[in-house]
mmCIF file of C-alpha atoms and ligand atoms in Angstrom:
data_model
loop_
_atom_site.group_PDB
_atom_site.id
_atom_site.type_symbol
_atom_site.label_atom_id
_atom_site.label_comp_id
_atom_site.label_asym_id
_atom_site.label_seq_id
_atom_site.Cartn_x
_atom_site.Cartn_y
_atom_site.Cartn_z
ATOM 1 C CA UNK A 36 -42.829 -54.881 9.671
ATOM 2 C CA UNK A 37 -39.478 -52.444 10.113
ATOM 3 C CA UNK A 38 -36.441 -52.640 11.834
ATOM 4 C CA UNK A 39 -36.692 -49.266 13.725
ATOM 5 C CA UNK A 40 -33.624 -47.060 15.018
ATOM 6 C CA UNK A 41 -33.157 -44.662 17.302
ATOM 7 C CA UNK A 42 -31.309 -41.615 16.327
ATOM 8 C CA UNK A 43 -29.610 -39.654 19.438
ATOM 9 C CA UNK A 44 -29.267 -36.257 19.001
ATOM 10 C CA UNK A 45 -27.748 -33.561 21.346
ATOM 11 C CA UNK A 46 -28.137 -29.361 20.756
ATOM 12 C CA UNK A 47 -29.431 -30.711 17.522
ATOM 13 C CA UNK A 48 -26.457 -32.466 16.514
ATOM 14 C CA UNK A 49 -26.239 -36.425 15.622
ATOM 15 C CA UNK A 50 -24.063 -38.319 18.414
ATOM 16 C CA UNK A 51 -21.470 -40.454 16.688
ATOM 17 C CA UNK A 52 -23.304 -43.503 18.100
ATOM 18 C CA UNK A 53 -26.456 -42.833 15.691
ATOM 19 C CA UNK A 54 -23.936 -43.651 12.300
ATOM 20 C CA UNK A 55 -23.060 -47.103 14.025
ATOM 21 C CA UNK A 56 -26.559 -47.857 14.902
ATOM 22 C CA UNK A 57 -27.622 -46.769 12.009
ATOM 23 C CA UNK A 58 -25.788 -48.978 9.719
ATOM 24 C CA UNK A 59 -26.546 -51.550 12.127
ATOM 25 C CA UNK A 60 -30.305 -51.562 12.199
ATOM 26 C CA UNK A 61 -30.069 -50.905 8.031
ATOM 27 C CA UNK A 62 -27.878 -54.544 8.372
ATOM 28 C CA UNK A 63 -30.515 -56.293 10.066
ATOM 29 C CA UNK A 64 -33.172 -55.421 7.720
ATOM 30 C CA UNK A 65 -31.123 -56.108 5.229
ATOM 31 C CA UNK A 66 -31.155 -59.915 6.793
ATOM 32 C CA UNK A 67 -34.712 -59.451 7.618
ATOM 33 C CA UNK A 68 -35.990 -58.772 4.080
ATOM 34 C CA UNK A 69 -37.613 -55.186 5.034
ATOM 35 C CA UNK A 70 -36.884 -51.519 5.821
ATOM 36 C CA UNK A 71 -35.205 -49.232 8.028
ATOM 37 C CA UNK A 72 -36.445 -46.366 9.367
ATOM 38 C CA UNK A 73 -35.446 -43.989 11.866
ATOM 39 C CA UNK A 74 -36.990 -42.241 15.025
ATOM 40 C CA UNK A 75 -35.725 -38.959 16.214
ATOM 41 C CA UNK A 76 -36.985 -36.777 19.268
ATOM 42 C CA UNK A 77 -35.990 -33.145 18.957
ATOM 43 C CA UNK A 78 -35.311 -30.561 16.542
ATOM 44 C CA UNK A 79 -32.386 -31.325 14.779
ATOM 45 C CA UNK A 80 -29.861 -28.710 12.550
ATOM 46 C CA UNK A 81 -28.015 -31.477 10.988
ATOM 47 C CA UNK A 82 -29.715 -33.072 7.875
ATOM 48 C CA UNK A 83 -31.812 -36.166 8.824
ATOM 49 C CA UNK A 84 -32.529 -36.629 5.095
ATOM 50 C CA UNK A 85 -28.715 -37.143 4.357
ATOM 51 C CA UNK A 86 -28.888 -40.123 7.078
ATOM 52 C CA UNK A 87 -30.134 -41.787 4.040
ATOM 53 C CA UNK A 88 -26.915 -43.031 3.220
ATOM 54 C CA UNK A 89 -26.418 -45.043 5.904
ATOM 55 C CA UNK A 90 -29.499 -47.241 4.997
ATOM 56 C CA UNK A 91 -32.238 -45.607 6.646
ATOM 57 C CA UNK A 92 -35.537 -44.816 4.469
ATOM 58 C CA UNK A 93 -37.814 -42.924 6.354
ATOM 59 C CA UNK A 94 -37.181 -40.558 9.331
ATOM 60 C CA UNK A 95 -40.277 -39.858 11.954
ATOM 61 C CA UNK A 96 -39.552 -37.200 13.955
ATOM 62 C CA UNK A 97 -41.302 -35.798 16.715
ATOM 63 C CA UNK A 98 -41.197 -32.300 17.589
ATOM 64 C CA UNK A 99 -42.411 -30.948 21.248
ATOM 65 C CA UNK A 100 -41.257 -28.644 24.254
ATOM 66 C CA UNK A 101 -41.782 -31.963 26.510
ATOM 67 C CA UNK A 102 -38.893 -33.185 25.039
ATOM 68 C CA UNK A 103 -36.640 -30.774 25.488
ATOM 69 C CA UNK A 104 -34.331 -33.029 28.013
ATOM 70 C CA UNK A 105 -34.018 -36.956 27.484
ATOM 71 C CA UNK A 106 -36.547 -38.405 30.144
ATOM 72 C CA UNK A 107 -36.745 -42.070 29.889
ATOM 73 C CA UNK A 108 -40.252 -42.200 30.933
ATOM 74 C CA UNK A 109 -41.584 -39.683 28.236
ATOM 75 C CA UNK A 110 -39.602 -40.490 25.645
ATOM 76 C CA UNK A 111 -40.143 -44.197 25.784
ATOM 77 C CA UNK A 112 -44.127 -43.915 25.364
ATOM 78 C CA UNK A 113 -43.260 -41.598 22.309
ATOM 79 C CA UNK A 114 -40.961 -44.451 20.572
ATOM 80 C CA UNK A 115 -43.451 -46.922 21.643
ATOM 81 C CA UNK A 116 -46.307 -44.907 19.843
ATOM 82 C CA UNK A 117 -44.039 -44.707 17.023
ATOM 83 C CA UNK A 118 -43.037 -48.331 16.910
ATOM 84 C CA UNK A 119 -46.348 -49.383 17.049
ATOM 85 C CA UNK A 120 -47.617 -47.396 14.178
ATOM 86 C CA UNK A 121 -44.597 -48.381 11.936
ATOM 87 C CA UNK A 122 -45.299 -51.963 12.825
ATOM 88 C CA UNK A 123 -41.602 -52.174 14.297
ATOM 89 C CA UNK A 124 -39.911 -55.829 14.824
ATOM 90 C CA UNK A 125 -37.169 -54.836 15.767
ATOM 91 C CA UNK A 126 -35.980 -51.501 17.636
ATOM 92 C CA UNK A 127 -32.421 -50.974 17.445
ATOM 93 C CA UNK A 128 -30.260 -48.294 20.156
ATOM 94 C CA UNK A 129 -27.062 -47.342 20.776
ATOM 95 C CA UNK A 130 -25.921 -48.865 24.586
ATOM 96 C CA UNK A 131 -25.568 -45.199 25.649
ATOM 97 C CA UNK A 132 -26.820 -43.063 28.442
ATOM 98 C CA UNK A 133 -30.337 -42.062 25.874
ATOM 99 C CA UNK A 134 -30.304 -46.133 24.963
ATOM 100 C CA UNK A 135 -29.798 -47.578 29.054
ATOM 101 C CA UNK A 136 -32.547 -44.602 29.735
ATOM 102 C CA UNK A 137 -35.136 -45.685 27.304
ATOM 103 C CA UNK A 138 -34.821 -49.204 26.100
ATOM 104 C CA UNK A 139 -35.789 -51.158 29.202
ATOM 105 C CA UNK A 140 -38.413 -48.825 29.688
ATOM 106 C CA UNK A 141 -39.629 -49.419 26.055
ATOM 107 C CA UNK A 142 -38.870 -53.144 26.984
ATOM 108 C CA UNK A 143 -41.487 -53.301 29.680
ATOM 109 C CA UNK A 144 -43.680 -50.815 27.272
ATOM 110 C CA UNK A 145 -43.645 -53.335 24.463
ATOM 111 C CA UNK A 146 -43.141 -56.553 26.221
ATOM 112 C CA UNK A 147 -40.452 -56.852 23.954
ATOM 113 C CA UNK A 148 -36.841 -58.967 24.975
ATOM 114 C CA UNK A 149 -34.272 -56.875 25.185
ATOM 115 C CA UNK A 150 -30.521 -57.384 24.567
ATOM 116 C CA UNK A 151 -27.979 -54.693 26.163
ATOM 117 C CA UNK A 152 -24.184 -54.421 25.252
ATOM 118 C CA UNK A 153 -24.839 -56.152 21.878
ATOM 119 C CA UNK A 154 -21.576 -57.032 20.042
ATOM 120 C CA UNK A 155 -22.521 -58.104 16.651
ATOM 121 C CA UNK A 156 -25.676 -58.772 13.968
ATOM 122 C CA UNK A 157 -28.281 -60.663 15.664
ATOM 123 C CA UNK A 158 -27.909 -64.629 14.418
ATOM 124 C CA UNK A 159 -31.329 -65.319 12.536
ATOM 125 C CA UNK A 160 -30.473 -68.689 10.809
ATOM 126 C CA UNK A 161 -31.894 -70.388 13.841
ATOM 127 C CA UNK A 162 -34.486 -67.940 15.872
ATOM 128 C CA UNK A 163 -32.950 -64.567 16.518
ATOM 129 C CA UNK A 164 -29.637 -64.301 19.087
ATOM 130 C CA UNK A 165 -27.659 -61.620 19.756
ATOM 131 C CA UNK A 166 -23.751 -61.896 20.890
ATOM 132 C CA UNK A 167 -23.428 -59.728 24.295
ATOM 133 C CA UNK A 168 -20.531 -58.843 26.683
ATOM 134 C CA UNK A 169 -21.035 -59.613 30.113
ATOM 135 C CA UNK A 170 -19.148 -59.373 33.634
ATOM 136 C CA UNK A 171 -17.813 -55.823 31.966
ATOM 137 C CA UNK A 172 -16.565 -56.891 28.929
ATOM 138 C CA UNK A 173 -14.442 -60.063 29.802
ATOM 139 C CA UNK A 174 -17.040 -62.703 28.489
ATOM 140 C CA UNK A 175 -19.604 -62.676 25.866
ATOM 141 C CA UNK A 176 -23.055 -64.569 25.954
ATOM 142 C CA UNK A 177 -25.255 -65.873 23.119
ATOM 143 C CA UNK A 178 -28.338 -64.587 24.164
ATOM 144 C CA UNK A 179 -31.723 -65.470 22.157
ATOM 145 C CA UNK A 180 -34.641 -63.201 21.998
ATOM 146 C CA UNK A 181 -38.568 -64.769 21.479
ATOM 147 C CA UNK A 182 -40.524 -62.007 21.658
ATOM 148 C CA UNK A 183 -42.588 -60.781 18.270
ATOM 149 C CA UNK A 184 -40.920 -57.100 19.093
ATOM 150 C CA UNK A 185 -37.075 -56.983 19.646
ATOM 151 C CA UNK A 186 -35.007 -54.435 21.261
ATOM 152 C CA UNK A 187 -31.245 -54.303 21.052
ATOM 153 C CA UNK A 188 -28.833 -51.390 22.446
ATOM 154 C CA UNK A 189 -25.601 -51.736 20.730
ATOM 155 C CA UNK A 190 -22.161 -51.369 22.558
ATOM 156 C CA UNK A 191 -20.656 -48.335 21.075
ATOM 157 C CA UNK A 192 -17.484 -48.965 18.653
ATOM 158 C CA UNK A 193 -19.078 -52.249 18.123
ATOM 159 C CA UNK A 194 -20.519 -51.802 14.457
ATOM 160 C CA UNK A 195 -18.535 -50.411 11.443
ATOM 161 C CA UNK A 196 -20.159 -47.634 9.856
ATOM 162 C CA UNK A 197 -21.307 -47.872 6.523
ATOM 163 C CA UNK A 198 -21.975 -45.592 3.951
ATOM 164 C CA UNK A 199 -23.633 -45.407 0.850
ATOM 165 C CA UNK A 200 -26.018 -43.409 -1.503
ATOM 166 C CA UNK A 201 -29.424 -42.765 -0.718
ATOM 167 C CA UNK A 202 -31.461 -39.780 0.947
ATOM 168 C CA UNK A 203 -34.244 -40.353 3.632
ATOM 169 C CA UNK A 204 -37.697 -38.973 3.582
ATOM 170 C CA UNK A 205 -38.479 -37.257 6.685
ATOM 171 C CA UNK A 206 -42.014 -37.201 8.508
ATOM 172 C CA UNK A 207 -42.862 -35.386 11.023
ATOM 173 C CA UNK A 208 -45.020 -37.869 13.936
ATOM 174 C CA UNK A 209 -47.939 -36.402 15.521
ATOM 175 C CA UNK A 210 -47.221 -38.622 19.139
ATOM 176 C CA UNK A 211 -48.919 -37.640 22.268
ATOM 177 C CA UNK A 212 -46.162 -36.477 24.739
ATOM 178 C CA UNK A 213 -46.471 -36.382 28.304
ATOM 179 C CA UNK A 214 -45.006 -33.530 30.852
ATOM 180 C CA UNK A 215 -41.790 -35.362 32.425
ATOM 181 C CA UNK A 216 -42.409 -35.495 35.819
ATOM 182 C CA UNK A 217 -39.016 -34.617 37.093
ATOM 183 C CA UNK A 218 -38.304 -30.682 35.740
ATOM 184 C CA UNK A 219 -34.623 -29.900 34.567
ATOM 185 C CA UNK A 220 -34.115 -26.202 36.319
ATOM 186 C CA UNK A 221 -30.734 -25.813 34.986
ATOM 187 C CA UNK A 222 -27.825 -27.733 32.923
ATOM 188 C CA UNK A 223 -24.164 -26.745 33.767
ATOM 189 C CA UNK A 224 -22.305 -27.830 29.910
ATOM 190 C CA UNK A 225 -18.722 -29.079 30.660
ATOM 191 C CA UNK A 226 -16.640 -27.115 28.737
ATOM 192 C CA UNK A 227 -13.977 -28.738 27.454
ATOM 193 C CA UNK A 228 -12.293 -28.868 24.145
ATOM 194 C CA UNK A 229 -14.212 -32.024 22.903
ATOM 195 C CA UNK A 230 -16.708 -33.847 24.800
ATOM 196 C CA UNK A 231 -15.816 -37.219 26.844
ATOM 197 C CA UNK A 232 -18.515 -39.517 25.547
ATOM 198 C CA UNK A 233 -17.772 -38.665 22.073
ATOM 199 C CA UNK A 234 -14.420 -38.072 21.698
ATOM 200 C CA UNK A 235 -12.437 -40.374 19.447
ATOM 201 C CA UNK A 236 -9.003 -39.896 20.823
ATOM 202 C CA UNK A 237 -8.821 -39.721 24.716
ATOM 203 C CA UNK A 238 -5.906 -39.017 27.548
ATOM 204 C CA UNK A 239 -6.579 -40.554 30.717
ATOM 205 C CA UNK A 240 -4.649 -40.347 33.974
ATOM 206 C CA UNK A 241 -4.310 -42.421 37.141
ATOM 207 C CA UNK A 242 -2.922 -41.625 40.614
ATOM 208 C CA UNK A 243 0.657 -42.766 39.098
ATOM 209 C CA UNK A 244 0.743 -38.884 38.092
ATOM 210 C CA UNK A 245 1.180 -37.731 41.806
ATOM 211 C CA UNK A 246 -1.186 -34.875 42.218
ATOM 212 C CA UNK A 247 -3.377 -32.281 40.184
ATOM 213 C CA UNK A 248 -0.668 -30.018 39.673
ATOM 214 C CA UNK A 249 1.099 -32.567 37.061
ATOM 215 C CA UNK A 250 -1.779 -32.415 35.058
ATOM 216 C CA UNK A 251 -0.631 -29.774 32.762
ATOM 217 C CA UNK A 252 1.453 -32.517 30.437
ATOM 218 C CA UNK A 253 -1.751 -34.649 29.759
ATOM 219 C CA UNK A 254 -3.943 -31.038 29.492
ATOM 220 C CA UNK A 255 -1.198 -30.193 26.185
ATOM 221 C CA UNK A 256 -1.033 -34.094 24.943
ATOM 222 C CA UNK A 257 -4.794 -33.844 24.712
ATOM 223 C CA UNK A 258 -4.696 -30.565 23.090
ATOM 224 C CA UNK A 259 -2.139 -31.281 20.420
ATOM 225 C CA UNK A 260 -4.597 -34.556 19.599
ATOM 226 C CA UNK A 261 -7.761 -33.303 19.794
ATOM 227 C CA UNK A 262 -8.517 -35.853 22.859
ATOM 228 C CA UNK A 263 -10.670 -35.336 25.547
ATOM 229 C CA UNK A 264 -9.429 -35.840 29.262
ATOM 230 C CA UNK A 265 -10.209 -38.783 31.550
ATOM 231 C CA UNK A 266 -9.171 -40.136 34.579
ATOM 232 C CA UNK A 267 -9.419 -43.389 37.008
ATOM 233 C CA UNK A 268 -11.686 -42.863 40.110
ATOM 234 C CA UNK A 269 -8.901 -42.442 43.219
ATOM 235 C CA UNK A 270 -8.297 -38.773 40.500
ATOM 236 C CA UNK A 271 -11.505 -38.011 41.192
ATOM 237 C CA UNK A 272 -12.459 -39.045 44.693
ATOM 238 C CA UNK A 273 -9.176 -37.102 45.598
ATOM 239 C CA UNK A 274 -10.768 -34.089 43.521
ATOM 240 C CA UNK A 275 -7.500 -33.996 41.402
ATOM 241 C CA UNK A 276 -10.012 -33.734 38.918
ATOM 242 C CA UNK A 277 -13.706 -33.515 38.430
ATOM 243 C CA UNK A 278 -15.568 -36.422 38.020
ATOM 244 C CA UNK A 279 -17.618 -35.923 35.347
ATOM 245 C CA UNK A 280 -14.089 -37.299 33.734
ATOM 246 C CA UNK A 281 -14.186 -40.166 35.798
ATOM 247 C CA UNK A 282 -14.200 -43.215 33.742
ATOM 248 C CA UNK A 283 -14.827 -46.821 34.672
ATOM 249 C CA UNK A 284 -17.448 -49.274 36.531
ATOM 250 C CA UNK A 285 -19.209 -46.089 37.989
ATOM 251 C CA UNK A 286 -17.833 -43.641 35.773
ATOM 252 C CA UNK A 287 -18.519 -43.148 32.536
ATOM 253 C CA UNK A 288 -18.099 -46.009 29.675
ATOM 254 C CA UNK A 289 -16.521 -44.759 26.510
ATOM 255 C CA UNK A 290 -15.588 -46.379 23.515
ATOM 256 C CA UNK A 291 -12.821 -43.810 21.683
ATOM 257 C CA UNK A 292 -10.534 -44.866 18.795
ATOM 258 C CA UNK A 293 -7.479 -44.315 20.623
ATOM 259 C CA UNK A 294 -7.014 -44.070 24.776
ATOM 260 C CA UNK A 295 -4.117 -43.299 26.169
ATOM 261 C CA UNK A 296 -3.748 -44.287 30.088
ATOM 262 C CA UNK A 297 -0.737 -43.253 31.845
ATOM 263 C CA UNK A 298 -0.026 -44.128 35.355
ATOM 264 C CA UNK A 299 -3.327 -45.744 35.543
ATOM 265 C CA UNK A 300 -2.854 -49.634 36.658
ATOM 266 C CA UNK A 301 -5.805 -51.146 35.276
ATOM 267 C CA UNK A 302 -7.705 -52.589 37.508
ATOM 268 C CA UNK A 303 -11.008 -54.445 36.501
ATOM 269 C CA UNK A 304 -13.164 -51.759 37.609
ATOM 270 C CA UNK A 305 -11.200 -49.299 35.461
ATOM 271 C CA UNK A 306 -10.752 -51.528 32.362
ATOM 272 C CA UNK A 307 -15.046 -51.920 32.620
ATOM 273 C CA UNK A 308 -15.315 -48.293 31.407
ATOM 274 C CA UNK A 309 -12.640 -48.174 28.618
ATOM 275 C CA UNK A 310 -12.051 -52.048 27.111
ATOM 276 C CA UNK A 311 -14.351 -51.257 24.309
ATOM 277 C CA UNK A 312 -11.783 -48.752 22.876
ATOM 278 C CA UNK A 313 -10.007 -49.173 19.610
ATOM 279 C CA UNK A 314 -6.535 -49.447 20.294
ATOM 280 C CA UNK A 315 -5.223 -48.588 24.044
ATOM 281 C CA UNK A 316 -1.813 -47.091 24.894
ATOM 282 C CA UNK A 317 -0.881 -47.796 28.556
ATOM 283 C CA UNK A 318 1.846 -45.455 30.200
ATOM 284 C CA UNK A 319 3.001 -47.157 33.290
ATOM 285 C CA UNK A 320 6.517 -47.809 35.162
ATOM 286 C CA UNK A 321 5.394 -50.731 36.525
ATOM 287 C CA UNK A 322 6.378 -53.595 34.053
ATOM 288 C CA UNK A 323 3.356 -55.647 35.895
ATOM 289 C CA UNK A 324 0.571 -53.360 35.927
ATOM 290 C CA UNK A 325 -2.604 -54.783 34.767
ATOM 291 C CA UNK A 326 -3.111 -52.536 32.293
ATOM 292 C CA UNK A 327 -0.795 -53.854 29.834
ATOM 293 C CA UNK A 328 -2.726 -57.026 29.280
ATOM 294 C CA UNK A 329 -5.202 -54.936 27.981
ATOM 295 C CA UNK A 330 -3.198 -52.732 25.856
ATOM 296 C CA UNK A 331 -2.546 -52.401 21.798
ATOM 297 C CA UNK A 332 0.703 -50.561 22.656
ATOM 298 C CA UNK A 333 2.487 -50.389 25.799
ATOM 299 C CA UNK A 334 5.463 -47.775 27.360
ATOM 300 C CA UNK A 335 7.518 -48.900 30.640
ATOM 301 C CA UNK A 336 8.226 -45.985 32.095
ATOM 302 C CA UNK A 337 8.556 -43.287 33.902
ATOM 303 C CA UNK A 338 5.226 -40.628 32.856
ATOM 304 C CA UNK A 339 6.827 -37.507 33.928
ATOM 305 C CA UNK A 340 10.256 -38.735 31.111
ATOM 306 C CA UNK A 341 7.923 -40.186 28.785
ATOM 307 C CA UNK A 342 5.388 -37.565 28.124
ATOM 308 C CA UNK A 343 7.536 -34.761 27.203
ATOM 309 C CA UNK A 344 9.259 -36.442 24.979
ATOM 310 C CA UNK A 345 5.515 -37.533 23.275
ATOM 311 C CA UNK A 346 4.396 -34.377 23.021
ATOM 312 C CA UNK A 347 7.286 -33.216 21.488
ATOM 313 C CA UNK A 348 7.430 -35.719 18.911
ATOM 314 C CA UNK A 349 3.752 -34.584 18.334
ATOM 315 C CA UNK A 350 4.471 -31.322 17.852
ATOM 316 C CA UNK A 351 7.072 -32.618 15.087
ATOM 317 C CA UNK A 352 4.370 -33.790 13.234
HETATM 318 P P1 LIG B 188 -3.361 -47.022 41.376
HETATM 319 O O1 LIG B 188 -3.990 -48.339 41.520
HETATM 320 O O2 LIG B 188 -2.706 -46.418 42.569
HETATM 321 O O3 LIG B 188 -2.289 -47.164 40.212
HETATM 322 C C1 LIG B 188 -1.371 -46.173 39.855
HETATM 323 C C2 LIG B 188 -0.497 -46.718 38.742
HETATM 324 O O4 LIG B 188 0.403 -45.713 38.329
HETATM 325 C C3 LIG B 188 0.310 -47.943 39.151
HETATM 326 O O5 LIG B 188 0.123 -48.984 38.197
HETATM 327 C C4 LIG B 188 1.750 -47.443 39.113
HETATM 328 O O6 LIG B 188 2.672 -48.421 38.661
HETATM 329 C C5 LIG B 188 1.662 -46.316 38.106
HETATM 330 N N1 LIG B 188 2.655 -45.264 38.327
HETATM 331 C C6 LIG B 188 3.053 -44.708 39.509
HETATM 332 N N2 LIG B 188 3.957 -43.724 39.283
HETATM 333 C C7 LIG B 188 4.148 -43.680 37.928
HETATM 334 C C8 LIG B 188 4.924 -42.893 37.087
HETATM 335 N N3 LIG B 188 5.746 -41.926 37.586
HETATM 336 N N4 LIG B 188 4.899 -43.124 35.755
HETATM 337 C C9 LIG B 188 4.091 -44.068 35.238
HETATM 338 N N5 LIG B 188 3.291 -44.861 36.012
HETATM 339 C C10 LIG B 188 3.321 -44.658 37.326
HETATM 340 N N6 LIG B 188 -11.637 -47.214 39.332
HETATM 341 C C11 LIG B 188 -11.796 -46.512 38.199
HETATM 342 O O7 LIG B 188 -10.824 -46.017 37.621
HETATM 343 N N7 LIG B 188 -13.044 -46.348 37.673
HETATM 344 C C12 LIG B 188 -14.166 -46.860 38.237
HETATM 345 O O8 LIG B 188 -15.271 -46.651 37.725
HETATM 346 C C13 LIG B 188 -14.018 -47.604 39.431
HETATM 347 N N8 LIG B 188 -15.092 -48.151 40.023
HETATM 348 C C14 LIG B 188 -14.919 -48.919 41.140
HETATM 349 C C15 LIG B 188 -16.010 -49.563 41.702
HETATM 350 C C16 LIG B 188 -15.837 -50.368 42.823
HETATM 351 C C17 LIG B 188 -17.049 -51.062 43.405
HETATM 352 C C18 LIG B 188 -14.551 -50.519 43.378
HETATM 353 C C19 LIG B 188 -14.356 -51.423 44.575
HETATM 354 C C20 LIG B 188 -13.463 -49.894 42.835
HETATM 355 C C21 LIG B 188 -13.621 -49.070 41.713
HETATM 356 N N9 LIG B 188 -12.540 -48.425 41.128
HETATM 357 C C22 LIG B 188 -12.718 -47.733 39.970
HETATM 358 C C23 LIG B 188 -11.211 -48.404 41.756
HETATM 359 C C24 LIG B 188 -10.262 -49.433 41.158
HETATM 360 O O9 LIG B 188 -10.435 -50.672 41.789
HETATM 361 C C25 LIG B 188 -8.807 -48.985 41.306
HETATM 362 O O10 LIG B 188 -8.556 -48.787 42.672
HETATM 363 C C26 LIG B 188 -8.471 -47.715 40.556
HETATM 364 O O11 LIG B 188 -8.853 -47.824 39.207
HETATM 365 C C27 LIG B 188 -6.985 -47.451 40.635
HETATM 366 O O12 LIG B 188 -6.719 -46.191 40.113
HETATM 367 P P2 LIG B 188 -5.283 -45.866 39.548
HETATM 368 O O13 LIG B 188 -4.887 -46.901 38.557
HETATM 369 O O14 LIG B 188 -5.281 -44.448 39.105
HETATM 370 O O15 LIG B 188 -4.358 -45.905 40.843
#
């Protein structure tokens, strides 16, 4: 028996979301009384063995051309095969595009309960629960799992990361892999200075900055922080901006340290994308927008006075 942990990788690169689940999943077998080990699909540049430190012991990695884009399908059967042969209880992911692609999959694979959007370490003293957000983040549920195999896909920014000493051995897993059925012709990369879904600082803006041409003071606030660029949906739909930076309830769901909304209102469908972040600054002239309920920090006023004088103050530093 293993607590077993799926390690994301893009270009060959660990996401940030592997440390957190990482540590996680070395937590829970921690509770559990057994080991950790790790799953990873790809070729990978970084050094697996060096994930170590964050609890893991063993690393199985499966190498094939099949593989070469995440398909839910194909790479579910391969983390079954590999979570049967490891005698995995539990199978830990992060709640990210690779986790909502494989985990129910590997749920129905496995017959195995799974828990999305977990918040916290599963409570064993009496079964095994896990603590989950629900209607996008405004309520959490205590949901128990009965199943001998248990998957949970952790909310990203959920988990501390932990770090420690430790290198882990890594094995390469001789799985069967199927051909996806759906063939990847071409991949357009966004190029931007840091990617959305990992970026830990992030400047967002809403239809409160008037049109795409004003977009110039959040482009060089973003650049002086090393943030990536969101915005709310109208931004998009209006094609201020495109909308693979659309973030929300059908955008994308991030979880940065620090985001930054200005002349954004709020609204629920917004806040579904972005509540898990660290700390939120909200930018808005609007004493009562929504927003500022949900904000660490908030600014009255108006963006086009207030941003200059940020980003000049930034460049002071
Ligand atoms: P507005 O609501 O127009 O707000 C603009 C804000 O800017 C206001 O608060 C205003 O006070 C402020 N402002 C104006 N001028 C200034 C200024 N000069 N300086 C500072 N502040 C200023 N929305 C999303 O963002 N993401 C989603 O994924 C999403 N999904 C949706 C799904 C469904 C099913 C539905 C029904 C809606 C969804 N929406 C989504 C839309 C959502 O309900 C809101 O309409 C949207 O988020 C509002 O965008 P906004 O805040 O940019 O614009």
């Amino acid at each position: 028996m293993s607590v077993l942990i799926y390690i994301d990788q893009a270009d060959g690169h660990i996401k940030k979301a592997s440390y957190e689940v990482l540590s996680y999943g070395a937590k829970i077998a921690e509770q559990l009384g057994t080991t950790a080990e790790g799953v990873v699909l790809g070729k990978v540049q970084d050094d697996l063995a060096g994930l170590g430190k964050y609890g893991v012991k063993k690393i199985h990695q499966v190498t094939n051309d099949n593989l070469a884009h995440l398909d839910g399908q194909v790479y579910a059967k391969v983390i079954a095969q590999v979570a049967e042969k490891t005698g995995a209880k539990v199978i830990v992911f992060s709640n990210n595009v690779d986790g909502k692609a494989i985990a129910p999959r590997l749920s129905a694979k496995l017959k195995a309960g799974l828990v999305t959007g977990a918040m916290a370490l599963p409570d064993t003293s009496n079964g095994f629960s896990v603590k989950k957000t629900v209607f996008s983040g405004k309520a959490f549920a205590n949901v128990a799992i009965n199943s001998d195999v248990k998957i949970i896909a952790l909310n990203p920014n959920a988990f501390q990361v932990t770090e420690g000493a430790g290198t882990a051995e890594v094995v390469a897993f001789d799985a069967a892999v199927d051909a996806p059925k759906v063939k990847v012709t071409a991949t357009n990369k966004v190029t931007g200075e840091v990617p959305l879904s990992e970026a830990e600082v992030v400047v967002s803006g809403g239809r409160g900055m008037k049109g795409p041409e004003n977009w110039g003071m959040l482009e060089e606030l973003a650049h002086l922080l090393g943030a990536a660029l969101a915005c709310s949906r109208p931004v998009a739909d209006a094609h201020w901006r495109p909308h693979h930076e659309h973030v929300g309830q059908t955008g994308l769901a991030i979880a940065p340290n620090l985001y930054i909304a200005v002349g954004i209102s709020g609204a629920i469908q917004h806040l579904a994308g972005v509540n898990r972040s660290k700390v939120i600054v909200v930018i808005n002239k609007d004493p009562e927008a929504p927003f500022f309920k949900a904000a660490d920090y908030g600014i009255v006023g108006d963006a086009f006075e207030v941003l200059p004088k940020i980003i000049d103050a930034v460049k002071k530093l």
